[in-house]
Amino acid sequence: MALAILFALLAATGWGASGVFARVGLQHMHPNTGTVVSLASGVLLLGAIALLMYGDQMLSFPAIALIWIAALGVINYPLGRLLNYTGVHLAGVGRATPILATAPIVAVLLGILIGGESINLPIGAGILSIVLGIILIVTALSLIHICRCRR
């Protein structure tokens, strides 16, 4: 259990830092170029790791699983990253990155619509807290920006 929590914290750290690194890199290039560079480096690194660790198992998956994984790859990585980098480029890390926290809301809605899952009180409370938290973060950052501009 402790290892799982450590991995989750490391993932959160990586995702949080990636927005800052993307913003720094996007000061010198267009979001389209940043997306291609990011995807190419990720494919090379993770592809090599996957081949080394699971090369014998990679072709034994059922065709339908490969189709769903390919669809995920197209939607999540190129399209999602391009939209994320464009948001970071236009709005900044402080505004764009917290909006990524709406991902659980999308997952819950798709789980209900496609996966036959149901919503309960804790999930509803979680969705409400996510929405309110994002509103507070984005509103507070906007107010800080307005106050700085008036000085």
PDB file of C-alpha atoms in Angstrom:
ATOM      1  CA  MET A   1       0.000   0.000   0.000  1.00  0.00           C
ATOM      2  CA  ALA A   2       2.816   2.420   0.838  1.00  0.00           C
ATOM      3  CA  LEU A   3       4.448   1.750  -2.533  1.00  0.00           C
ATOM      4  CA  ALA A   4       1.177   2.539  -4.332  1.00  0.00           C
ATOM      5  CA  ILE A   5       0.891   5.843  -2.457  1.00  0.00           C
ATOM      6  CA  LEU A   6       4.505   6.663  -3.284  1.00  0.00           C
ATOM      7  CA  PHE A   7       3.876   5.977  -6.988  1.00  0.00           C
ATOM      8  CA  ALA A   8       0.731   8.147  -6.895  1.00  0.00           C
ATOM      9  CA  LEU A   9       2.678  11.002  -5.293  1.00  0.00           C
ATOM     10  CA  LEU A  10       5.466  10.641  -7.845  1.00  0.00           C
ATOM     11  CA  ALA A  11       2.902  10.695 -10.664  1.00  0.00           C
ATOM     12  CA  ALA A  12       1.269  13.829  -9.232  1.00  0.00           C
ATOM     13  CA  THR A  13       4.695  15.451  -8.930  1.00  0.00           C
ATOM     14  CA  GLY A  14       5.503  14.554 -12.520  1.00  0.00           C
ATOM     15  CA  TRP A  15       2.194  15.887 -13.836  1.00  0.00           C
ATOM     16  CA  GLY A  16       2.535  19.077 -11.815  1.00  0.00           C
ATOM     17  CA  ALA A  17       6.094  19.676 -12.958  1.00  0.00           C
ATOM     18  CA  SER A  18       5.265  18.853 -16.571  1.00  0.00           C
ATOM     19  CA  GLY A  19       3.033  21.921 -16.846  1.00  0.00           C
ATOM     20  CA  VAL A  20       5.867  24.175 -15.718  1.00  0.00           C
ATOM     21  CA  PHE A  21       8.379  22.491 -18.046  1.00  0.00           C
ATOM     22  CA  ALA A  22       5.900  22.741 -20.928  1.00  0.00           C
ATOM     23  CA  ARG A  23       5.384  26.441 -20.249  1.00  0.00           C
ATOM     24  CA  VAL A  24       9.132  27.088 -20.258  1.00  0.00           C
ATOM     25  CA  GLY A  25       9.595  25.138 -23.489  1.00  0.00           C
ATOM     26  CA  LEU A  26       6.571  26.726 -25.154  1.00  0.00           C
ATOM     27  CA  GLN A  27       8.098  30.167 -24.697  1.00  0.00           C
ATOM     28  CA  HIS A  28      10.437  29.210 -27.537  1.00  0.00           C
ATOM     29  CA  MET A  29       8.193  27.141 -29.817  1.00  0.00           C
ATOM     30  CA  HIS A  30       4.627  26.652 -31.003  1.00  0.00           C
ATOM     31  CA  PRO A  31       2.419  24.157 -29.077  1.00  0.00           C
ATOM     32  CA  ASN A  32       2.269  21.897 -32.170  1.00  0.00           C
ATOM     33  CA  THR A  33       6.051  21.571 -32.200  1.00  0.00           C
ATOM     34  CA  GLY A  34       6.157  21.061 -28.438  1.00  0.00           C
ATOM     35  CA  THR A  35       3.611  18.259 -28.755  1.00  0.00           C
ATOM     36  CA  VAL A  36       5.651  16.473 -31.438  1.00  0.00           C
ATOM     37  CA  VAL A  37       8.885  16.787 -29.446  1.00  0.00           C
ATOM     38  CA  SER A  38       7.187  15.573 -26.271  1.00  0.00           C
ATOM     39  CA  LEU A  39       5.488  12.628 -27.983  1.00  0.00           C
ATOM     40  CA  ALA A  40       8.647  11.561 -29.811  1.00  0.00           C
ATOM     41  CA  SER A  41      10.729  11.552 -26.645  1.00  0.00           C
ATOM     42  CA  GLY A  42       8.009   9.694 -24.735  1.00  0.00           C
ATOM     43  CA  VAL A  43       7.588   7.032 -27.421  1.00  0.00           C
ATOM     44  CA  LEU A  44      11.327   6.409 -27.577  1.00  0.00           C
ATOM     45  CA  LEU A  45      11.772   6.136 -23.817  1.00  0.00           C
ATOM     46  CA  LEU A  46       8.628   4.198 -22.926  1.00  0.00           C
ATOM     47  CA  GLY A  47       8.771   2.070 -26.081  1.00  0.00           C
ATOM     48  CA  ALA A  48      12.276   0.920 -25.189  1.00  0.00           C
ATOM     49  CA  ILE A  49      11.255   0.164 -21.589  1.00  0.00           C
ATOM     50  CA  ALA A  50       8.138  -1.726 -22.728  1.00  0.00           C
ATOM     51  CA  LEU A  51      10.098  -3.808 -25.245  1.00  0.00           C
ATOM     52  CA  LEU A  52      12.757  -4.665 -22.689  1.00  0.00           C
ATOM     53  CA  MET A  53      10.311  -5.635 -19.961  1.00  0.00           C
ATOM     54  CA  TYR A  54       7.316  -7.045 -21.853  1.00  0.00           C
ATOM     55  CA  GLY A  55       8.419  -7.621 -25.438  1.00  0.00           C
ATOM     56  CA  ASP A  56       7.280 -11.259 -25.505  1.00  0.00           C
ATOM     57  CA  GLN A  57       3.799 -10.356 -24.237  1.00  0.00           C
ATOM     58  CA  MET A  58       3.128  -7.312 -26.417  1.00  0.00           C
ATOM     59  CA  LEU A  59       1.752  -9.225 -29.419  1.00  0.00           C
ATOM     60  CA  SER A  60      -0.331 -11.722 -27.465  1.00  0.00           C
ATOM     61  CA  PHE A  61      -3.187  -9.303 -26.644  1.00  0.00           C
ATOM     62  CA  PRO A  62      -6.615  -9.833 -28.256  1.00  0.00           C
ATOM     63  CA  ALA A  63      -7.286  -7.611 -31.302  1.00  0.00           C
ATOM     64  CA  ILE A  64     -10.125  -5.737 -29.574  1.00  0.00           C
ATOM     65  CA  ALA A  65      -7.826  -4.788 -26.703  1.00  0.00           C
ATOM     66  CA  LEU A  66      -5.261  -3.423 -29.158  1.00  0.00           C
ATOM     67  CA  ILE A  67      -7.969  -1.391 -30.911  1.00  0.00           C
ATOM     68  CA  TRP A  68      -9.107   0.191 -27.635  1.00  0.00           C
ATOM     69  CA  ILE A  69      -5.513   0.887 -26.593  1.00  0.00           C
ATOM     70  CA  ALA A  70      -4.818   2.459 -29.994  1.00  0.00           C
ATOM     71  CA  ALA A  71      -7.934   4.652 -29.630  1.00  0.00           C
ATOM     72  CA  LEU A  72      -6.730   5.692 -26.185  1.00  0.00           C
ATOM     73  CA  GLY A  73      -3.313   6.489 -27.624  1.00  0.00           C
ATOM     74  CA  VAL A  74      -4.765   8.725 -30.322  1.00  0.00           C
ATOM     75  CA  ILE A  75      -7.152  10.569 -28.021  1.00  0.00           C
ATOM     76  CA  ASN A  76      -5.006  10.896 -24.910  1.00  0.00           C
ATOM     77  CA  TYR A  77      -1.529  11.540 -26.140  1.00  0.00           C
ATOM     78  CA  PRO A  78      -1.446  13.584 -29.352  1.00  0.00           C
ATOM     79  CA  LEU A  79      -4.831  15.290 -29.065  1.00  0.00           C
ATOM     80  CA  GLY A  80      -4.884  15.679 -25.289  1.00  0.00           C
ATOM     81  CA  ARG A  81      -1.309  16.891 -25.095  1.00  0.00           C
ATOM     82  CA  LEU A  82      -1.770  19.363 -27.955  1.00  0.00           C
ATOM     83  CA  LEU A  83      -4.840  20.839 -26.280  1.00  0.00           C
ATOM     84  CA  ASN A  84      -3.053  20.899 -22.913  1.00  0.00           C
ATOM     85  CA  TYR A  85       0.029  22.621 -24.330  1.00  0.00           C
ATOM     86  CA  THR A  86      -2.124  25.124 -26.216  1.00  0.00           C
ATOM     87  CA  GLY A  87      -3.977  25.908 -22.983  1.00  0.00           C
ATOM     88  CA  VAL A  88      -0.724  26.308 -21.054  1.00  0.00           C
ATOM     89  CA  HIS A  89       0.676  28.487 -23.852  1.00  0.00           C
ATOM     90  CA  LEU A  90      -2.389  30.755 -23.944  1.00  0.00           C
ATOM     91  CA  ALA A  91      -3.529  30.841 -20.302  1.00  0.00           C
ATOM     92  CA  GLY A  92      -0.424  29.889 -18.339  1.00  0.00           C
ATOM     93  CA  VAL A  93       0.297  26.982 -16.020  1.00  0.00           C
ATOM     94  CA  GLY A  94      -1.663  28.381 -13.073  1.00  0.00           C
ATOM     95  CA  ARG A  95      -4.941  28.511 -14.976  1.00  0.00           C
ATOM     96  CA  ALA A  96      -4.628  25.612 -17.425  1.00  0.00           C
ATOM     97  CA  THR A  97      -3.209  22.898 -15.173  1.00  0.00           C
ATOM     98  CA  PRO A  98      -5.925  22.978 -12.472  1.00  0.00           C
ATOM     99  CA  ILE A  99      -8.544  22.495 -15.173  1.00  0.00           C
ATOM    100  CA  LEU A 100      -6.930  19.100 -15.883  1.00  0.00           C
ATOM    101  CA  ALA A 101      -8.335  18.125 -12.489  1.00  0.00           C
ATOM    102  CA  THR A 102     -11.729  17.809 -14.185  1.00  0.00           C
ATOM    103  CA  ALA A 103     -10.553  14.470 -15.618  1.00  0.00           C
ATOM    104  CA  PRO A 104     -12.298  12.505 -12.826  1.00  0.00           C
ATOM    105  CA  ILE A 105     -15.582  14.191 -13.739  1.00  0.00           C
ATOM    106  CA  VAL A 106     -15.229  13.080 -17.356  1.00  0.00           C
ATOM    107  CA  ALA A 107     -14.271   9.586 -16.187  1.00  0.00           C
ATOM    108  CA  VAL A 108     -17.330   9.348 -13.919  1.00  0.00           C
ATOM    109  CA  LEU A 109     -19.671  10.575 -16.656  1.00  0.00           C
ATOM    110  CA  LEU A 110     -18.241   8.133 -19.211  1.00  0.00           C
ATOM    111  CA  GLY A 111     -18.358   5.364 -16.613  1.00  0.00           C
ATOM    112  CA  ILE A 112     -22.054   6.037 -16.093  1.00  0.00           C
ATOM    113  CA  LEU A 113     -22.870   6.426 -19.802  1.00  0.00           C
ATOM    114  CA  ILE A 114     -20.677   3.675 -21.241  1.00  0.00           C
ATOM    115  CA  GLY A 115     -19.620   1.455 -18.356  1.00  0.00           C
ATOM    116  CA  GLY A 116     -22.935   1.047 -16.595  1.00  0.00           C
ATOM    117  CA  GLU A 117     -21.591   2.462 -13.334  1.00  0.00           C
ATOM    118  CA  SER A 118     -23.737   4.373 -10.874  1.00  0.00           C
ATOM    119  CA  ILE A 119     -23.141   7.532  -8.884  1.00  0.00           C
ATOM    120  CA  ASN A 120     -23.326   7.634  -5.090  1.00  0.00           C
ATOM    121  CA  LEU A 121     -22.977  10.299  -2.417  1.00  0.00           C
ATOM    122  CA  PRO A 122     -19.150  10.158  -2.043  1.00  0.00           C
ATOM    123  CA  ILE A 123     -18.660  10.368  -5.816  1.00  0.00           C
ATOM    124  CA  GLY A 124     -21.147  13.245  -6.055  1.00  0.00           C
ATOM    125  CA  ALA A 125     -19.388  15.049  -3.207  1.00  0.00           C
ATOM    126  CA  GLY A 126     -16.048  14.479  -4.921  1.00  0.00           C
ATOM    127  CA  ILE A 127     -17.331  15.924  -8.199  1.00  0.00           C
ATOM    128  CA  LEU A 128     -18.724  18.957  -6.373  1.00  0.00           C
ATOM    129  CA  SER A 129     -15.436  19.549  -4.527  1.00  0.00           C
ATOM    130  CA  ILE A 130     -13.450  19.285  -7.764  1.00  0.00           C
ATOM    131  CA  VAL A 131     -15.682  21.806  -9.509  1.00  0.00           C
ATOM    132  CA  LEU A 132     -15.656  24.222  -6.565  1.00  0.00           C
ATOM    133  CA  GLY A 133     -11.882  23.870  -6.158  1.00  0.00           C
ATOM    134  CA  ILE A 134     -11.235  24.656  -9.801  1.00  0.00           C
ATOM    135  CA  ILE A 135     -13.576  27.646  -9.646  1.00  0.00           C
ATOM    136  CA  LEU A 136     -11.708  28.942  -6.580  1.00  0.00           C
ATOM    137  CA  ILE A 137      -8.270  28.444  -8.128  1.00  0.00           C
ATOM    138  CA  VAL A 138      -9.086  30.026 -11.476  1.00  0.00           C
ATOM    139  CA  THR A 139     -11.068  32.887  -9.877  1.00  0.00           C
ATOM    140  CA  ALA A 140      -8.333  33.599  -7.327  1.00  0.00           C
ATOM    141  CA  LEU A 141      -5.682  33.650 -10.039  1.00  0.00           C
ATOM    142  CA  SER A 142      -7.821  35.994 -12.121  1.00  0.00           C
ATOM    143  CA  LEU A 143      -8.300  38.313  -9.148  1.00  0.00           C
ATOM    144  CA  ILE A 144      -4.558  38.317  -8.423  1.00  0.00           C
ATOM    145  CA  HIS A 145      -3.861  39.139 -12.067  1.00  0.00           C
ATOM    146  CA  ILE A 146      -6.425  41.982 -12.038  1.00  0.00           C
ATOM    147  CA  CYS A 147      -4.960  43.440  -8.836  1.00  0.00           C
ATOM    148  CA  ARG A 148      -1.421  43.341 -10.238  1.00  0.00           C
ATOM    149  CA  CYS A 149      -2.521  45.053 -13.448  1.00  0.00           C
ATOM    150  CA  ARG A 150      -4.190  47.915 -11.577  1.00  0.00           C
ATOM    151  CA  ARG A 151      -1.009  48.839  -9.692  1.00  0.00           C
TER     152      ARG A 151
END
